[in-house]
PDB file of C-alpha atoms in Angstrom:
ATOM      1  CA  GLY B 229     -14.196   3.919  -6.424  1.00  0.00           C
ATOM      2  CA  ALA B 230     -11.754   3.912  -9.204  1.00  0.00           C
ATOM      3  CA  VAL B 231     -10.395   0.741 -10.613  1.00  0.00           C
ATOM      4  CA  VAL B 232      -6.032   0.171 -11.061  1.00  0.00           C
ATOM      5  CA  SER B 233      -5.518  -3.092 -13.072  1.00  0.00           C
ATOM      6  CA  GLN B 234      -2.060  -5.069 -13.208  1.00  0.00           C
ATOM      7  CA  HIS B 235      -0.826  -7.689 -15.201  1.00  0.00           C
ATOM      8  CA  PRO B 236       0.034 -10.030 -15.209  1.00  0.00           C
ATOM      9  CA  SER B 237      -1.014 -11.221 -11.472  1.00  0.00           C
ATOM     10  CA  TRP B 238       1.895 -13.209 -11.301  1.00  0.00           C
ATOM     11  CA  VAL B 239       4.817 -14.150 -13.111  1.00  0.00           C
ATOM     12  CA  ILE B 240       7.368 -17.086 -12.965  1.00  0.00           C
ATOM     13  CA  CYS B 241      10.622 -16.344 -15.504  1.00  0.00           C
ATOM     14  CA  LYS B 242      14.267 -17.434 -15.737  1.00  0.00           C
ATOM     15  CA  SER B 243      17.011 -15.675 -13.707  1.00  0.00           C
ATOM     16  CA  GLY B 244      18.844 -12.494 -16.524  1.00  0.00           C
ATOM     17  CA  THR B 245      15.589 -12.225 -17.808  1.00  0.00           C
ATOM     18  CA  SER B 246      13.375  -9.149 -18.187  1.00  0.00           C
ATOM     19  CA  VAL B 247       9.998  -8.797 -16.722  1.00  0.00           C
ATOM     20  CA  LYS B 248       7.130  -6.596 -18.113  1.00  0.00           C
ATOM     21  CA  ILE B 249       4.027  -5.445 -15.129  1.00  0.00           C
ATOM     22  CA  GLU B 250       1.566  -2.867 -16.987  1.00  0.00           C
ATOM     23  CA  CYS B 251      -0.898  -0.915 -14.586  1.00  0.00           C
ATOM     24  CA  ARG B 252      -3.577   0.731 -15.558  1.00  0.00           C
ATOM     25  CA  SER B 253      -6.613   2.877 -14.622  1.00  0.00           C
ATOM     26  CA  LEU B 254      -9.638   2.176 -15.868  1.00  0.00           C
ATOM     27  CA  ASP B 255     -11.629   4.795 -15.401  1.00  0.00           C
ATOM     28  CA  PHE B 256      -9.979   7.300 -14.756  1.00  0.00           C
ATOM     29  CA  GLN B 257      -6.629   9.186 -15.893  1.00  0.00           C
ATOM     30  CA  ALA B 258      -3.686   8.967 -13.895  1.00  0.00           C
ATOM     31  CA  THR B 259      -0.386  11.246 -13.967  1.00  0.00           C
ATOM     32  CA  THR B 260       0.433  10.001 -11.580  1.00  0.00           C
ATOM     33  CA  MET B 261       0.937   6.800 -10.956  1.00  0.00           C
ATOM     34  CA  PHE B 262       2.807   5.118  -7.607  1.00  0.00           C
ATOM     35  CA  TRP B 263       4.613   1.402  -7.949  1.00  0.00           C
ATOM     36  CA  TYR B 264       5.517  -0.403  -4.766  1.00  0.00           C
ATOM     37  CA  ARG B 265       6.956  -3.798  -3.683  1.00  0.00           C
ATOM     38  CA  GLN B 266       6.108  -6.003  -0.752  1.00  0.00           C
ATOM     39  CA  PHE B 267       8.559  -8.803   0.224  1.00  0.00           C
ATOM     40  CA  PRO B 268       6.683 -11.392   2.957  1.00  0.00           C
ATOM     41  CA  LYS B 269       5.387  -9.656   5.712  1.00  0.00           C
ATOM     42  CA  GLN B 270       6.767  -6.898   5.079  1.00  0.00           C
ATOM     43  CA  SER B 271       5.618  -2.936   4.465  1.00  0.00           C
ATOM     44  CA  LEU B 272       5.092  -1.459   1.261  1.00  0.00           C
ATOM     45  CA  MET B 273       7.785  -0.316   0.013  1.00  0.00           C
ATOM     46  CA  LEU B 274       7.774   3.202  -2.645  1.00  0.00           C
ATOM     47  CA  MET B 275       9.270   2.376  -5.699  1.00  0.00           C
ATOM     48  CA  ALA B 276       9.306   5.476  -7.821  1.00  0.00           C
ATOM     49  CA  THR B 277       6.754   8.449  -8.796  1.00  0.00           C
ATOM     50  CA  SER B 278       5.453   8.130 -12.583  1.00  0.00           C
ATOM     51  CA  ASN B 279       5.306  10.888 -14.339  1.00  0.00           C
ATOM     52  CA  GLU B 280       2.989  11.466 -17.489  1.00  0.00           C
ATOM     53  CA  GLY B 281       5.101  11.816 -20.104  1.00  0.00           C
ATOM     54  CA  SER B 282       8.710  12.680 -18.022  1.00  0.00           C
ATOM     55  CA  LYS B 283      11.149  10.370 -16.240  1.00  0.00           C
ATOM     56  CA  ALA B 284       9.622   8.776 -13.452  1.00  0.00           C
ATOM     57  CA  THR B 285      11.431   9.885  -9.622  1.00  0.00           C
ATOM     58  CA  TYR B 286      13.282   7.301  -7.650  1.00  0.00           C
ATOM     59  CA  GLU B 287      13.075   6.277  -4.516  1.00  0.00           C
ATOM     60  CA  GLN B 288      16.555   5.975  -2.413  1.00  0.00           C
ATOM     61  CA  GLY B 289      18.280   3.065  -3.160  1.00  0.00           C
ATOM     62  CA  VAL B 290      16.220   2.352  -6.561  1.00  0.00           C
ATOM     63  CA  GLU B 291      17.769   1.569  -9.383  1.00  0.00           C
ATOM     64  CA  LYS B 292      17.023   3.346 -12.200  1.00  0.00           C
ATOM     65  CA  ASP B 293      18.551   1.049 -14.433  1.00  0.00           C
ATOM     66  CA  LYS B 294      17.071  -2.029 -13.257  1.00  0.00           C
ATOM     67  CA  PHE B 295      13.969  -1.008 -12.784  1.00  0.00           C
ATOM     68  CA  LEU B 296      12.337   1.511 -16.013  1.00  0.00           C
ATOM     69  CA  ILE B 297       9.426   2.300 -15.432  1.00  0.00           C
ATOM     70  CA  ASN B 298       7.152   4.266 -19.220  1.00  0.00           C
ATOM     71  CA  HIS B 299       4.056   6.813 -18.185  1.00  0.00           C
ATOM     72  CA  ALA B 300       3.688   7.131 -22.359  1.00  0.00           C
ATOM     73  CA  SER B 301      -0.365   8.177 -21.249  1.00  0.00           C
ATOM     74  CA  LEU B 302      -2.608   9.105 -18.788  1.00  0.00           C
ATOM     75  CA  THR B 303      -3.823   5.381 -17.782  1.00  0.00           C
ATOM     76  CA  LEU B 304      -1.016   3.820 -18.346  1.00  0.00           C
ATOM     77  CA  SER B 305       2.672   2.276 -16.554  1.00  0.00           C
ATOM     78  CA  THR B 306       4.291   0.324 -17.091  1.00  0.00           C
ATOM     79  CA  LEU B 307       7.198  -1.212 -14.873  1.00  0.00           C
ATOM     80  CA  THR B 308      10.168  -3.299 -16.730  1.00  0.00           C
ATOM     81  CA  VAL B 309      12.928  -5.542 -13.811  1.00  0.00           C
ATOM     82  CA  THR B 310      15.711  -6.252 -16.467  1.00  0.00           C
ATOM     83  CA  SER B 311      18.201  -8.868 -16.082  1.00  0.00           C
ATOM     84  CA  ALA B 312      15.665 -10.521 -12.713  1.00  0.00           C
ATOM     85  CA  HIS B 313      17.250 -12.555 -10.480  1.00  0.00           C
ATOM     86  CA  PRO B 314      16.119 -14.762  -7.481  1.00  0.00           C
ATOM     87  CA  GLU B 315      16.155 -11.133  -5.138  1.00  0.00           C
ATOM     88  CA  ASP B 316      13.989  -9.376  -7.154  1.00  0.00           C
ATOM     89  CA  SER B 317      10.999 -12.283  -6.653  1.00  0.00           C
ATOM     90  CA  SER B 318       8.690 -10.122  -4.417  1.00  0.00           C
ATOM     91  CA  PHE B 319       5.053  -8.690  -5.182  1.00  0.00           C
ATOM     92  CA  TYR B 320       4.522  -5.240  -6.876  1.00  0.00           C
ATOM     93  CA  ILE B 321       1.381  -3.345  -6.198  1.00  0.00           C
ATOM     94  CA  CYS B 322       1.266   0.335  -8.371  1.00  0.00           C
ATOM     95  CA  SER B 323      -1.430   3.297  -6.896  1.00  0.00           C
ATOM     96  CA  ALA B 324      -3.145   6.253  -8.152  1.00  0.00           C
ATOM     97  CA  PRO B 325      -4.439   8.999  -7.380  1.00  0.00           C
ATOM     98  CA  THR B 326      -7.877  10.423  -8.456  1.00  0.00           C
ATOM     99  CA  SER B 327      -7.144  13.871 -10.281  1.00  0.00           C
ATOM    100  CA  GLY B 328     -11.216  14.643  -7.803  1.00  0.00           C
ATOM    101  CA  SER B 329      -9.502  13.297  -4.295  1.00  0.00           C
ATOM    102  CA  ASN B 330      -6.770  12.429  -2.051  1.00  0.00           C
ATOM    103  CA  GLU B 331      -7.302   8.450  -2.238  1.00  0.00           C
ATOM    104  CA  GLN B 332      -5.220   6.384  -3.791  1.00  0.00           C
ATOM    105  CA  PHE B 333      -6.682   3.196  -5.429  1.00  0.00           C
ATOM    106  CA  PHE B 334      -4.265   0.131  -5.601  1.00  0.00           C
ATOM    107  CA  GLY B 335      -3.781  -1.788  -8.040  1.00  0.00           C
ATOM    108  CA  PRO B 336      -4.192  -6.231  -6.952  1.00  0.00           C
ATOM    109  CA  GLY B 337      -0.433  -6.361  -7.156  1.00  0.00           C
ATOM    110  CA  THR B 338       1.580  -8.530  -9.272  1.00  0.00           C
ATOM    111  CA  ARG B 339       4.041 -11.647  -7.650  1.00  0.00           C
ATOM    112  CA  LEU B 340       7.454 -12.086  -9.675  1.00  0.00           C
ATOM    113  CA  THR B 341       9.190 -15.216  -9.176  1.00  0.00           C
ATOM    114  CA  VAL B 342      12.621 -15.544 -10.344  1.00  0.00           C
ATOM    115  CA  LEU B 343      13.627 -19.190 -10.528  1.00  0.00           C
TER     116      LEU B 343
ATOM    117  CA  GLN E 127      13.534   4.384  15.240  1.00  0.00           C
ATOM    118  CA  LYS E 128      11.772   3.127  11.492  1.00  0.00           C
ATOM    119  CA  GLU E 129       9.026   6.177  10.700  1.00  0.00           C
ATOM    120  CA  VAL E 130       5.539   4.096  11.731  1.00  0.00           C
ATOM    121  CA  GLU E 131       6.015   1.019  13.330  1.00  0.00           C
ATOM    122  CA  GLN E 132       3.221  -1.993  13.282  1.00  0.00           C
ATOM    123  CA  ASP E 133       3.022  -4.945  15.290  1.00  0.00           C
ATOM    124  CA  PRO E 134       3.208  -7.549  13.581  1.00  0.00           C
ATOM    125  CA  GLY E 135       0.692 -10.047  15.161  1.00  0.00           C
ATOM    126  CA  PRO E 136      -0.395 -12.331  14.309  1.00  0.00           C
ATOM    127  CA  LEU E 137      -3.468 -11.705  16.309  1.00  0.00           C
ATOM    128  CA  SER E 138      -6.382 -14.425  17.001  1.00  0.00           C
ATOM    129  CA  VAL E 139     -10.036 -12.854  18.256  1.00  0.00           C
ATOM    130  CA  PRO E 140     -13.103 -15.101  18.217  1.00  0.00           C
ATOM    131  CA  GLU E 141     -16.381 -14.119  16.062  1.00  0.00           C
ATOM    132  CA  GLY E 142     -17.796 -11.180  17.447  1.00  0.00           C
ATOM    133  CA  ALA E 143     -14.943  -8.952  19.919  1.00  0.00           C
ATOM    134  CA  ILE E 144     -13.319  -6.098  19.632  1.00  0.00           C
ATOM    135  CA  VAL E 145     -10.321  -5.920  17.533  1.00  0.00           C
ATOM    136  CA  SER E 146      -8.374  -3.045  18.520  1.00  0.00           C
ATOM    137  CA  LEU E 147      -5.310  -2.401  15.605  1.00  0.00           C
ATOM    138  CA  ASN E 148      -2.414   0.469  16.430  1.00  0.00           C
ATOM    139  CA  CYS E 149       0.587   2.356  14.860  1.00  0.00           C
ATOM    140  CA  THR E 150       3.257   4.668  16.371  1.00  0.00           C
ATOM    141  CA  TYR E 151       5.504   7.295  14.406  1.00  0.00           C
ATOM    142  CA  SER E 152       7.251   8.870  14.943  1.00  0.00           C
ATOM    143  CA  ASN E 153       7.357  12.525  11.958  1.00  0.00           C
ATOM    144  CA  SER E 154       5.620  15.313  14.042  1.00  0.00           C
ATOM    145  CA  ALA E 155       4.191  16.501  10.309  1.00  0.00           C
ATOM    146  CA  PHE E 156       2.806  13.741   9.189  1.00  0.00           C
ATOM    147  CA  GLN E 157      -1.291  14.698   9.316  1.00  0.00           C
ATOM    148  CA  TYR E 158      -3.009  12.782   7.812  1.00  0.00           C
ATOM    149  CA  PHE E 159      -4.239   9.709   8.429  1.00  0.00           C
ATOM    150  CA  MET E 160      -5.044   6.342   7.630  1.00  0.00           C
ATOM    151  CA  TRP E 161      -5.954   2.207   7.314  1.00  0.00           C
ATOM    152  CA  TYR E 162      -5.765  -0.247   4.434  1.00  0.00           C
ATOM    153  CA  ARG E 163      -6.902  -3.844   4.851  1.00  0.00           C
ATOM    154  CA  GLN E 164      -5.067  -6.258   2.617  1.00  0.00           C
ATOM    155  CA  TYR E 165      -6.418  -9.832   1.686  1.00  0.00           C
ATOM    156  CA  SER E 166      -3.546 -12.215   0.423  1.00  0.00           C
ATOM    157  CA  ARG E 167      -2.151 -11.458  -2.871  1.00  0.00           C
ATOM    158  CA  LYS E 168      -4.216  -8.436  -2.971  1.00  0.00           C
ATOM    159  CA  GLY E 169      -3.334  -5.058  -3.743  1.00  0.00           C
ATOM    160  CA  PRO E 170      -4.119  -2.441   0.026  1.00  0.00           C
ATOM    161  CA  GLU E 171      -8.142  -1.773   0.211  1.00  0.00           C
ATOM    162  CA  LEU E 172      -8.383   1.880   2.293  1.00  0.00           C
ATOM    163  CA  LEU E 173     -10.446   1.570   4.924  1.00  0.00           C
ATOM    164  CA  MET E 174     -10.637   4.626   7.153  1.00  0.00           C
ATOM    165  CA  TYR E 175      -8.629   8.626   6.043  1.00  0.00           C
ATOM    166  CA  THR E 176      -8.691  10.574   9.137  1.00  0.00           C
ATOM    167  CA  TYR E 177      -7.007  14.158   9.102  1.00  0.00           C
ATOM    168  CA  SER E 178      -4.908  15.548  12.786  1.00  0.00           C
ATOM    169  CA  SER E 179      -6.413  13.908  15.401  1.00  0.00           C
ATOM    170  CA  GLY E 180      -9.320  13.103  17.108  1.00  0.00           C
ATOM    171  CA  ASN E 181     -12.651  10.074  16.009  1.00  0.00           C
ATOM    172  CA  LYS E 182     -14.082   8.846  12.598  1.00  0.00           C
ATOM    173  CA  GLU E 183     -16.196   6.146  12.238  1.00  0.00           C
ATOM    174  CA  ASP E 184     -17.867   3.797   9.232  1.00  0.00           C
ATOM    175  CA  GLY E 185     -19.282   1.474  10.426  1.00  0.00           C
ATOM    176  CA  ARG E 186     -18.258  -1.381  12.512  1.00  0.00           C
ATOM    177  CA  PHE E 187     -15.024   0.439  11.595  1.00  0.00           C
ATOM    178  CA  THR E 188     -13.608   3.424  14.416  1.00  0.00           C
ATOM    179  CA  ALA E 189     -10.215   5.549  13.764  1.00  0.00           C
ATOM    180  CA  GLN E 190      -8.680   7.099  16.637  1.00  0.00           C
ATOM    181  CA  VAL E 191      -5.897   9.452  15.785  1.00  0.00           C
ATOM    182  CA  ASP E 192      -3.442  10.764  18.973  1.00  0.00           C
ATOM    183  CA  LYS E 193      -0.967  13.124  17.269  1.00  0.00           C
ATOM    184  CA  SER E 194       0.609  14.353  21.075  1.00  0.00           C
ATOM    185  CA  SER E 195       0.882  10.471  21.903  1.00  0.00           C
ATOM    186  CA  LYS E 196       1.459  10.171  17.806  1.00  0.00           C
ATOM    187  CA  TYR E 197      -0.857   6.959  18.461  1.00  0.00           C
ATOM    188  CA  ILE E 198      -3.167   5.638  15.898  1.00  0.00           C
ATOM    189  CA  SER E 199      -5.958   3.347  16.469  1.00  0.00           C
ATOM    190  CA  LEU E 200      -8.475   1.231  14.917  1.00  0.00           C
ATOM    191  CA  PHE E 201     -10.300  -0.586  16.571  1.00  0.00           C
ATOM    192  CA  ILE E 202     -12.910  -3.356  14.559  1.00  0.00           C
ATOM    193  CA  ARG E 203     -17.136  -4.136  16.152  1.00  0.00           C
ATOM    194  CA  ASP E 204     -18.605  -7.323  16.226  1.00  0.00           C
ATOM    195  CA  SER E 205     -16.063  -8.530  14.169  1.00  0.00           C
ATOM    196  CA  GLN E 206     -16.362 -11.452  11.338  1.00  0.00           C
ATOM    197  CA  PRO E 207     -14.282 -14.304   9.483  1.00  0.00           C
ATOM    198  CA  SER E 208     -14.252 -11.803   6.840  1.00  0.00           C
ATOM    199  CA  ASP E 209     -12.580  -9.237   8.114  1.00  0.00           C
ATOM    200  CA  SER E 210      -9.632 -11.702   8.768  1.00  0.00           C
ATOM    201  CA  ALA E 211      -7.014 -10.272   6.361  1.00  0.00           C
ATOM    202  CA  THR E 212      -3.104  -8.164   6.990  1.00  0.00           C
ATOM    203  CA  TYR E 213      -3.995  -5.018   8.497  1.00  0.00           C
ATOM    204  CA  LEU E 214      -1.548  -1.662   7.243  1.00  0.00           C
ATOM    205  CA  CYS E 215      -1.973   1.511   8.686  1.00  0.00           C
ATOM    206  CA  ALA E 216      -0.359   4.568   6.739  1.00  0.00           C
ATOM    207  CA  MET E 217       0.270   8.583   7.560  1.00  0.00           C
ATOM    208  CA  SER E 218       1.069  11.021   5.184  1.00  0.00           C
ATOM    209  CA  ALA E 219       2.454  14.662   6.083  1.00  0.00           C
ATOM    210  CA  LEU E 220       0.623  16.502   2.836  1.00  0.00           C
ATOM    211  CA  MET E 221      -2.019  14.529   1.174  1.00  0.00           C
ATOM    212  CA  ASN E 222      -1.186  15.173  -2.783  1.00  0.00           C
ATOM    213  CA  ARG E 223       0.055  13.010  -5.750  1.00  0.00           C
ATOM    214  CA  ASP E 224       3.639  14.542  -4.432  1.00  0.00           C
ATOM    215  CA  ASP E 225       3.622  13.148  -0.899  1.00  0.00           C
ATOM    216  CA  LYS E 226       5.025   9.537  -0.145  1.00  0.00           C
ATOM    217  CA  ILE E 227       2.275   7.617   2.105  1.00  0.00           C
ATOM    218  CA  ILE E 228       4.516   5.842   4.776  1.00  0.00           C
ATOM    219  CA  PHE E 229       2.766   2.175   5.497  1.00  0.00           C
ATOM    220  CA  GLY E 230       3.584   0.025   8.997  1.00  0.00           C
ATOM    221  CA  LYS E 231       4.108  -3.777   8.307  1.00  0.00           C
ATOM    222  CA  GLY E 232       1.023  -4.355   8.806  1.00  0.00           C
ATOM    223  CA  THR E 233      -1.218  -6.497  11.465  1.00  0.00           C
ATOM    224  CA  ARG E 234      -2.375  -9.926   9.998  1.00  0.00           C
ATOM    225  CA  LEU E 235      -5.398 -10.276  12.274  1.00  0.00           C
ATOM    226  CA  HIS E 236      -7.585 -13.530  12.284  1.00  0.00           C
ATOM    227  CA  ILE E 237     -11.184 -14.096  13.436  1.00  0.00           C
ATOM    228  CA  LEU E 238     -12.112 -17.241  14.909  1.00  0.00           C
ATOM    229  CA  PRO E 239     -15.684 -18.418  13.784  1.00  0.00           C
TER     230      PRO E 239
END
């Protein structure tokens, strides 16, 4: 199957700082990528849809100015958590569908801890 | 009512037993049904993918969809300790990049050696 990577796999930061998370499709091109957030013992919640070359589409309740998404190439989308606070601590996962199938491939996730 | 309901468990069964995992949903527009397996601190991995009603078998795994009851199941035969993980059901109305996938909360499964 297709491979999606994320970097970093975990990050610890101080409150008020910004953190950038990268999502890469390693062996296929992805015009669309999805960003999810998963709190402990909770479901994956879609945050936004990242579109290559255009603005991301955010889900209701997700602050677009706080969670900046950039999809500058067909293999890379970035999520920047700006002015992070402890309540932003979560597991952030990206996914991307391949053009040849409807299956979404998930990255390994990034665990963010904001102190 | 939430769109997708899934018992979070944990569910503990002895090795070799048959495991039954279930989800119910409320949106009759859902046509595509998926089961993902997620190991601790890892991203979800697609196990089974079913369109509309019916059964689908893949090795030790069988997925069932009953659209009339809005109920889906995943059966694991001859369960192994390596099957211990969280299993998430997921579904969508369409299956293209423009449609959202709605996930259940996941059921934590422990297979006891």
